[in-house]
Coordinates of C-alpha atoms and ligand atoms in Angstrom, one line a residue:
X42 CA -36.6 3.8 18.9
X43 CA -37.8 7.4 17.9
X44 CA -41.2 8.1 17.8
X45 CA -41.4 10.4 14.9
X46 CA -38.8 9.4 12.2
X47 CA -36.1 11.8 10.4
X48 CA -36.0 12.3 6.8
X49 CA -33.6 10.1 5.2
X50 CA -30.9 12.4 4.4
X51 CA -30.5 13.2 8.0
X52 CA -30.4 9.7 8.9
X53 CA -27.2 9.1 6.0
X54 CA -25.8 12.1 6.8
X55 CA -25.6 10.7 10.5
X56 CA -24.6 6.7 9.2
X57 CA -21.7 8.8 6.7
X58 CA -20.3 10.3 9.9
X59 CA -20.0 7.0 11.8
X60 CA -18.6 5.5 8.6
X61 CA -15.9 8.1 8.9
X62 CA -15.0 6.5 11.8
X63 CA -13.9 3.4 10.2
X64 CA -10.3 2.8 8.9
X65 CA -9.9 2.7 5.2
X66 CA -8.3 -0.5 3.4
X67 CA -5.1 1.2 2.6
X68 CA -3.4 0.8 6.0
X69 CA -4.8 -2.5 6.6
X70 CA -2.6 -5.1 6.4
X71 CA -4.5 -7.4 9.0
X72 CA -7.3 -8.8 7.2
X73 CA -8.6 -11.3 4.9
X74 CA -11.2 -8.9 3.3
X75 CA -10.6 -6.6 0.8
X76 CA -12.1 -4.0 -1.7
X77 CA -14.6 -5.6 -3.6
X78 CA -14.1 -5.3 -7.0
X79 CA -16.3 -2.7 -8.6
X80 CA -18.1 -5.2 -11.1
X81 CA -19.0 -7.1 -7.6
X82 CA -20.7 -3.7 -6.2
X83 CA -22.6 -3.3 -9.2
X84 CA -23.6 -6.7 -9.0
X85 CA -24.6 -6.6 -5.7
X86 CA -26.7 -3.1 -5.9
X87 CA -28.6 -4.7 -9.2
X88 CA -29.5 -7.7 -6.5
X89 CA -30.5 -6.3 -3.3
X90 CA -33.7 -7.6 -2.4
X91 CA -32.9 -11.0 -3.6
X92 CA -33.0 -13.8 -1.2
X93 CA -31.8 -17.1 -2.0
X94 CA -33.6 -18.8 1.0
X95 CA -36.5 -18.9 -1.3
X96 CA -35.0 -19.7 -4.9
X97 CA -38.7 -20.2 -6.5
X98 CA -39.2 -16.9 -5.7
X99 CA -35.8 -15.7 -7.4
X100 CA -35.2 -18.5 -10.1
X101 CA -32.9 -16.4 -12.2
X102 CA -30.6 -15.6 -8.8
X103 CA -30.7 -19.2 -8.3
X104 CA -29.6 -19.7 -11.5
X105 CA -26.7 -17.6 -10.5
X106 CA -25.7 -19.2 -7.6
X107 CA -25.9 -22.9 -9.3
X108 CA -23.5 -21.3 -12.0
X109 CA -21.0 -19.7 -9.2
X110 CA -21.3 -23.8 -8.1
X111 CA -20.3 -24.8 -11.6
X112 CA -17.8 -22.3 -11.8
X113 CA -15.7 -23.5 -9.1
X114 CA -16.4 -26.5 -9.5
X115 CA -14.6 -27.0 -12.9
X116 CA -12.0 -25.0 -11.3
X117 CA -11.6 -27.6 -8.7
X118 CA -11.4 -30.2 -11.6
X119 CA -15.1 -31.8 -11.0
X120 CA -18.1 -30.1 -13.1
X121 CA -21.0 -31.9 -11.7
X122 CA -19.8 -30.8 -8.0
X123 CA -22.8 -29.7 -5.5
X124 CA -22.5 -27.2 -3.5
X125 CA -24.4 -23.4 -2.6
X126 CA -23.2 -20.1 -1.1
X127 CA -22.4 -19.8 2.4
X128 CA -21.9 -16.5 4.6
X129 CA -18.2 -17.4 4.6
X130 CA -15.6 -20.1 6.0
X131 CA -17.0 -20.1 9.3
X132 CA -20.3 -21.8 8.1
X133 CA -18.9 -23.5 5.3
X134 CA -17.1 -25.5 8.1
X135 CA -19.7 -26.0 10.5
X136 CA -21.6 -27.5 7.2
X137 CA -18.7 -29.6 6.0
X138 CA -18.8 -31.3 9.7
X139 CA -22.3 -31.6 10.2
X140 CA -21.8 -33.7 7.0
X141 CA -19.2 -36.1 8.3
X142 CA -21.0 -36.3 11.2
X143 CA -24.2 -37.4 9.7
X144 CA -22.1 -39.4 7.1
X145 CA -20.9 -41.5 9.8
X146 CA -23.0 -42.1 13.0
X147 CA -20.9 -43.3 16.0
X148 CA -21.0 -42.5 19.6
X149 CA -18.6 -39.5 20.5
X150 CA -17.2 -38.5 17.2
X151 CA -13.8 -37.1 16.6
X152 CA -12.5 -35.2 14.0
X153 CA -8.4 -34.5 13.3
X154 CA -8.0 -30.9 12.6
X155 CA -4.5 -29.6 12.0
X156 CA -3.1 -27.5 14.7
X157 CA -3.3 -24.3 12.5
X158 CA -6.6 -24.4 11.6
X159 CA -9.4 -21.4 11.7
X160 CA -11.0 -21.1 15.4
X161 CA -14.3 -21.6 13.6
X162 CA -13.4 -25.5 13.9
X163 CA -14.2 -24.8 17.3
X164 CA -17.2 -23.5 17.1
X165 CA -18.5 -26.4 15.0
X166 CA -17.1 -29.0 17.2
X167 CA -18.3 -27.3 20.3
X168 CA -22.2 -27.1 18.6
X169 CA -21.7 -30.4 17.0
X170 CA -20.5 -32.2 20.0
X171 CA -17.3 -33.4 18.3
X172 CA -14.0 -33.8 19.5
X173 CA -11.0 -31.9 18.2
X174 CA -8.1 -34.1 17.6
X175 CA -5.4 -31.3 17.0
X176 CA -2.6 -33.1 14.8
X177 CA 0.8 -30.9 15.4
X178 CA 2.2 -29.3 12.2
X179 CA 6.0 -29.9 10.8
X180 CA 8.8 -27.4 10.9
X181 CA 7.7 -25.4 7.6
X182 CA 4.2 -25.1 9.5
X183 CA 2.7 -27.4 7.3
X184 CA 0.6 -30.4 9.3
X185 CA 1.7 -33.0 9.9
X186 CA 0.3 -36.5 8.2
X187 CA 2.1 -38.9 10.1
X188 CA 0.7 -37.2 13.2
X189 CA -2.4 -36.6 12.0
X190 CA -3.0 -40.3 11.3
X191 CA -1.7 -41.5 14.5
X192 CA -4.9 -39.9 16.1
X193 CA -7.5 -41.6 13.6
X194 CA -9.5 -44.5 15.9
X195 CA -12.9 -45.7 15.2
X196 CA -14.8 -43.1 16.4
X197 CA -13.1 -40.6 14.0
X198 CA -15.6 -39.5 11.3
X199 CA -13.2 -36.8 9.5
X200 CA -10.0 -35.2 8.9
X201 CA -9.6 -31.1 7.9
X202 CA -6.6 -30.2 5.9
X203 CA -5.9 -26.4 5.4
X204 CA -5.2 -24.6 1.5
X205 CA -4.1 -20.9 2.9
X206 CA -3.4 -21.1 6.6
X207 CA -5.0 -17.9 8.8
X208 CA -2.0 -17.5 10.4
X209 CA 1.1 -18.0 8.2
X210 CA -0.1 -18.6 5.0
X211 CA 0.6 -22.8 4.3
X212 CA -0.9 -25.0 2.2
X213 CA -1.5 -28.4 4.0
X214 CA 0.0 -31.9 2.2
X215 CA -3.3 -32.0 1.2
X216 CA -1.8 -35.5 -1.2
X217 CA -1.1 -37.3 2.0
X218 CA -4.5 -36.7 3.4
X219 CA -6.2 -37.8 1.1
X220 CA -4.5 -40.4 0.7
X221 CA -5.2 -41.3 4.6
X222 CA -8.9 -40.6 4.2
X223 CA -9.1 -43.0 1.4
X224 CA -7.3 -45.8 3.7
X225 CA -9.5 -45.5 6.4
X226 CA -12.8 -44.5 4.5
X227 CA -13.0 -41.1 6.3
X228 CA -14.1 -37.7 5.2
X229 CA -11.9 -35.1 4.1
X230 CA -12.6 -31.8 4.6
X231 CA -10.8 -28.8 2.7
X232 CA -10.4 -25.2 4.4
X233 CA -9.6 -23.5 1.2
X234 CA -11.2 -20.3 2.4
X235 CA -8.5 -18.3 1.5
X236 CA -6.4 -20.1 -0.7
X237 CA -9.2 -21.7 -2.8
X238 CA -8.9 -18.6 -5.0
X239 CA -5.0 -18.2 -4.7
X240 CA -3.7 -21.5 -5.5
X241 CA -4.8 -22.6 -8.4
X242 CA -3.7 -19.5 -10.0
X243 CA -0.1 -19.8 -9.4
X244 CA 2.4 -20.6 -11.7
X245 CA 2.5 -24.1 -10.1
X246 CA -0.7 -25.0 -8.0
X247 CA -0.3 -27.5 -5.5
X248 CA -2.8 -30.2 -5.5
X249 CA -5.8 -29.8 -3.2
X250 CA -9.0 -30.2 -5.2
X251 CA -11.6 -32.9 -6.2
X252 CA -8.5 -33.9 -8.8
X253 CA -7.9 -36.2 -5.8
X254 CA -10.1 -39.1 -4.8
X255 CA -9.7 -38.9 -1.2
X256 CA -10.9 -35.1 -1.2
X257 CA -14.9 -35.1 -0.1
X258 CA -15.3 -31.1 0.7
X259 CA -14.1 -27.5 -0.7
X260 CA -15.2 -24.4 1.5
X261 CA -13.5 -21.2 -0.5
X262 CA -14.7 -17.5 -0.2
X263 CA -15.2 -15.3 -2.5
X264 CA -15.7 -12.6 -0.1
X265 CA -11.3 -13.0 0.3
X266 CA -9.2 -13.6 -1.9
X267 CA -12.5 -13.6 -5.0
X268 CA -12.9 -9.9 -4.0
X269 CA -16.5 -10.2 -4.6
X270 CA -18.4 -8.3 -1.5
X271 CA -19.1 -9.3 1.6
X272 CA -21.3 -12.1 2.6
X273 CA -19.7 -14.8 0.3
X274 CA -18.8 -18.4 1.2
X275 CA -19.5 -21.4 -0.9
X276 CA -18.8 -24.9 0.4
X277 CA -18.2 -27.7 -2.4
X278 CA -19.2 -31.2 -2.3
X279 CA -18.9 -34.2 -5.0
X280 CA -22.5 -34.8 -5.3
X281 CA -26.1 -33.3 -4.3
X282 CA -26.5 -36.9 -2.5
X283 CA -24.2 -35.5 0.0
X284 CA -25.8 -32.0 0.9
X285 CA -29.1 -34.0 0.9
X286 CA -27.9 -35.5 4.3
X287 CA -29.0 -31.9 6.3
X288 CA -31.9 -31.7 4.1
X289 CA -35.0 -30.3 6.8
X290 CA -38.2 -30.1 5.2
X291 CA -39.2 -26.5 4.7
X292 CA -42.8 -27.4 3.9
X293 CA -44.6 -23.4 3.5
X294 CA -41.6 -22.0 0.7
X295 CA -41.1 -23.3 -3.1
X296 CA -38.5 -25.4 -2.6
X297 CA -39.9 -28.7 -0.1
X298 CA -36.3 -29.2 1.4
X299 CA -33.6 -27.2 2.5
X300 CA -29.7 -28.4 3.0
X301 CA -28.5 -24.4 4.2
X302 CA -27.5 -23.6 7.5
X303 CA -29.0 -20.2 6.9
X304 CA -32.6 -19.3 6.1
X305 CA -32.5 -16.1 5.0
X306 CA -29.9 -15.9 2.5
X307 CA -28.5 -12.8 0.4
X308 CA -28.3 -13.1 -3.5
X309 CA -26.5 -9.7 -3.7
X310 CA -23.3 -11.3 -2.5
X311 CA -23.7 -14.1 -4.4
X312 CA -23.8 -12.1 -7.9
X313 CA -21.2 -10.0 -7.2
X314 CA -19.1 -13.6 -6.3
X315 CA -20.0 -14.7 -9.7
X316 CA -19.5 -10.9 -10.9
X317 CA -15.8 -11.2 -10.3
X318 CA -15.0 -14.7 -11.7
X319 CA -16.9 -13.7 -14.9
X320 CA -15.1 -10.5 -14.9
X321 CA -11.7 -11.4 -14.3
X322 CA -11.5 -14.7 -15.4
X323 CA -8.7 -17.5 -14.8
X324 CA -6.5 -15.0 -16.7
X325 CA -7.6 -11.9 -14.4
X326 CA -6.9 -14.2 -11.3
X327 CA -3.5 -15.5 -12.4
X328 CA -2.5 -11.8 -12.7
X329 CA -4.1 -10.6 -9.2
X330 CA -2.1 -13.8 -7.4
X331 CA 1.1 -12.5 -9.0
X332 CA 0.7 -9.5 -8.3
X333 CA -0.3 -10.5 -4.4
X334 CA 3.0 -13.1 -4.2
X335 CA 5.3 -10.3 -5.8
X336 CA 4.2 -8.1 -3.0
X337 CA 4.4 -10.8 -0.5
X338 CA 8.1 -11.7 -1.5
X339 CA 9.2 -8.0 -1.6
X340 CA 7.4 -7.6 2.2
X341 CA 9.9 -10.6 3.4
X342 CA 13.0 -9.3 1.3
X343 CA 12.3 -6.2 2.3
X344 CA 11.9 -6.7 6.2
X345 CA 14.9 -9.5 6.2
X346 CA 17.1 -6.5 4.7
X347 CA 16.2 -4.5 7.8
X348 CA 17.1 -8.0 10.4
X349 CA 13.7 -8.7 10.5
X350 CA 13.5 -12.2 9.9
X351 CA 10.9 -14.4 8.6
X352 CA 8.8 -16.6 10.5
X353 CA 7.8 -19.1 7.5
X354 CA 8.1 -19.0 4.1
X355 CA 4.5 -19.2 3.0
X356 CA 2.7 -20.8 0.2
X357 CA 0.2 -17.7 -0.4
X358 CA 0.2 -14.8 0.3
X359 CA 0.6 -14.3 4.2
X360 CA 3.9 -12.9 5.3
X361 CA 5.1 -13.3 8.7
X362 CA 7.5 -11.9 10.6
X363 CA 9.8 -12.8 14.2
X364 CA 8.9 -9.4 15.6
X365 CA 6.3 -8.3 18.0
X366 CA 6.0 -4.6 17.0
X367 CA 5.0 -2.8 13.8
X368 CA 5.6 0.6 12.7
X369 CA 3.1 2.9 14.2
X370 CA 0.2 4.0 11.7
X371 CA 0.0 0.2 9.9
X372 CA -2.8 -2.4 10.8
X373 CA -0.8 -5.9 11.0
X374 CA -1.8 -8.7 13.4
X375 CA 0.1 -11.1 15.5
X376 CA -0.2 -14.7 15.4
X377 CA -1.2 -17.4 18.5
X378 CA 3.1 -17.2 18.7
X379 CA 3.3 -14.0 18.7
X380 CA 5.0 -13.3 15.3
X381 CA 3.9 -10.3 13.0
X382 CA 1.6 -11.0 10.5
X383 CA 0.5 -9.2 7.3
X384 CA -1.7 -10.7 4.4
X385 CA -0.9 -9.1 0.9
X386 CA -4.4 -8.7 -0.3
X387 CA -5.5 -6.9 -3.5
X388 CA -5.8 -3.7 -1.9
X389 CA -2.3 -3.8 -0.2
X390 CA -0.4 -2.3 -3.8
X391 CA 3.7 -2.4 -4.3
X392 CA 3.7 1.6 -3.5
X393 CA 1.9 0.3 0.0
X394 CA 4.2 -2.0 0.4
X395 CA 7.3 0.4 -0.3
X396 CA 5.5 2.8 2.2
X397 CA 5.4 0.5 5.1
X398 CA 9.2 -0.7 4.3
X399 CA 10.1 3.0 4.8
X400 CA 8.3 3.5 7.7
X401 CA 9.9 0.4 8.6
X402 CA 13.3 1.0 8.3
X403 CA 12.6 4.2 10.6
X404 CA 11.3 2.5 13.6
X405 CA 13.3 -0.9 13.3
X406 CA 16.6 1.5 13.0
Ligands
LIG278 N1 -11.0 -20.7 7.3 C1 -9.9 -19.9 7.2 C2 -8.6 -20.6 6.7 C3 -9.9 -18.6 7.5 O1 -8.8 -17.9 7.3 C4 -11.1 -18.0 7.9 C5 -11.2 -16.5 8.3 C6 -12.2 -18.8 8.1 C7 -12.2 -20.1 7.8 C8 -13.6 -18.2 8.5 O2 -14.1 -17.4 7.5 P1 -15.2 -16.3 7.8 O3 -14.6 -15.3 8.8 O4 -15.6 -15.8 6.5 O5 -16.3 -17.0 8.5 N2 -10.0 -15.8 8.3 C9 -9.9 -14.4 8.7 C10 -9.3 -14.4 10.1 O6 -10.0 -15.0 11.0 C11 -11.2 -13.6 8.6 C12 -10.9 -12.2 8.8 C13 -11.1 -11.3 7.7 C14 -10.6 -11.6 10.0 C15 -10.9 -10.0 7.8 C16 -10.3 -10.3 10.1 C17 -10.5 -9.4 9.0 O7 -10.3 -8.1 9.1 O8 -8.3 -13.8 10.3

């Protein structure tokens, strides 16, 4: 660390320069991020010093995040859900299965996670000391239930279906889970990170919400496919009973008790979440999904015209691809098989899409 400090300009005028550095969203075809939306940036700036790890001392930004809650949570056909803002999918997880887990004490737990799920179940399990039962998926990618049952026993305290796979973009039979976690009395876990804010906007949602009995858990982020800025996870529950299970006492702040896996926790993110659902609306959404599945059918139709071939035909909008190379200049990613893989997010407009199916038909030809 310097001894004598430089004037602030300096100091930006040296963070701008690194910033050059990074790649801008229009190339990027790789990630799960986006621009935020400007209403969330606003948002966001107007917060900046707020920190929800001590709500009495921010009660109107607590007010905000119990009304992002509410938000989704008539969205996800339950109003009185519970639930609070995450730093993403990753935690929302590890949350979701320290519930289960405390739901249900038995000596080594097991959980049955469908073989495409986020690596972030991994990182739960390996703190949490559960096992991972990995249930094998169906042709379409989609996992499957039969399978997935066949590796319940009586240690198992939870099963994780997916809404948006990482990888190719499928929405798990998330029906038949539930309807095998209300058999056997187990917890059900949704990983609606990305497709939380996707599917219910298309012209025909598939079910995968608290509309189902059997479903216990939502975790969606806004900072995806709800283009609000970056931290921004929530993770949904029926009731507060059920967050109550990880409450520590937290004896020095204003609130007594504390369910969070973080302390600290931004408000910024959080406003600019609830910024963008307030903003846009279910009517904004419905015509940002559209727009994302147009593109992500004209990316496949476009790429099979050239004899590059599919490698599923997804429910949102992930498109994947049975090659292992991609035109130089573009930011794709390759899946665990290999296969080319490019997610269609707001940022990613029809002229980008045009552009890389030009460049694509010069270095495929
Ligand atoms: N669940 C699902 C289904 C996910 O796709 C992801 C992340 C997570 C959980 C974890 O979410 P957090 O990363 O917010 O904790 N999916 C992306 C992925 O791993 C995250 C991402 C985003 C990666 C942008 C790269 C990138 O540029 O691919």
């Amino acid at each position: 660390m310097r001894e004598c400090g430089l004037p602030g300009d300096e100091v930006l005028a040296a963070l701008g320069a690194k910033k050059e550095e990074d790649l801008t969203y229009s190339t990027i075809l790789s990630s799960m991020c986006t621009l935020p939306h400007p209403v969330a940036v606003r948002a966001h700036v107007l917060f900046m010093e707020t920190n929800l790890g001590d709500p009495g001392l921010f009660p109107g930004t607590a007010a905000i995040e119990r009304q992002l809650i509410a938000t989704l949570g008539e969205l996800y056909h339950h109003p009185g859900a519970a639930g609070y803002a995450s730093s993403g999918g990753t935690e929302s997880n590890i949350q979701a299965l320290r519930i289960a887990k405390s739901s249900r004490p038995v000596d080594r737990p097991n959980v049955v996670i469908p073989a495409s799920s986020h690596f972030s179940f991994e990182k739960a399990c390996g703190m949490l000391g559960i096992e991972i039962r990995t249930a094998p998926l169906d042709e379409e990618l989609r996992v499957d239930v039969d399978r997935a049952r066949e590796l319940i026993d009586d240690r198992t305290i939870g099963i994780v279906g997916v809404v948006g796979t990482t990888e190719y973009g499928m929405v798990d039979p998330i029906r038949e889970l539930a309807g095998v976690a209300t058999e056997y009395d187990l917890f059900l876990h949704v990983d609606a990170a990305f497709g939380g804010l996707v599917v219910p906007f298309l012209p025909e949602p598939i079910p995968f919400d608290f509309a189902l009995p059997g479903v216990s858990s939502i975790a969606v982020d806004p900072h995806k496919m709800g283009m609000s800025t970056i931290p921004a996870g929530c993770l949904l529950v029926r009731d507060q009973a059920v967050l109550d299970l990880l409450n520590v006492d937290t004896p020095y702040l204003t609130v007594k008790q504390e369910y969070t896996l973080g302390g600290t926790r931004p408000g910024a993110s959080v406003a600019g979440a609830l910024a963008v659902l307030e903003h846009l609306g279910r009517e904004g959404f419905r015509a940002v999904v559209a727009g994302c599945m147009e593109n992500t059918r004209r990316l496949i139709e476009g790429l099979e015209a050239l004899g590059i071939g599919r490698a599923a035909t997804p429910d949102v909008n992930v498109a994947t691809f049975r090659t292992r190379e991609a035109p130089p200049g573009w930011r794709v990613s390759f899946t665990r098989k290999g296969d080319m893989r490019c997610v269609l997010m707001p940022h990613v407009t029809a002229d980008t899409v045009e552009q890389f199916l030009v460049d694509a038909e010069r270095y495929y030809a």
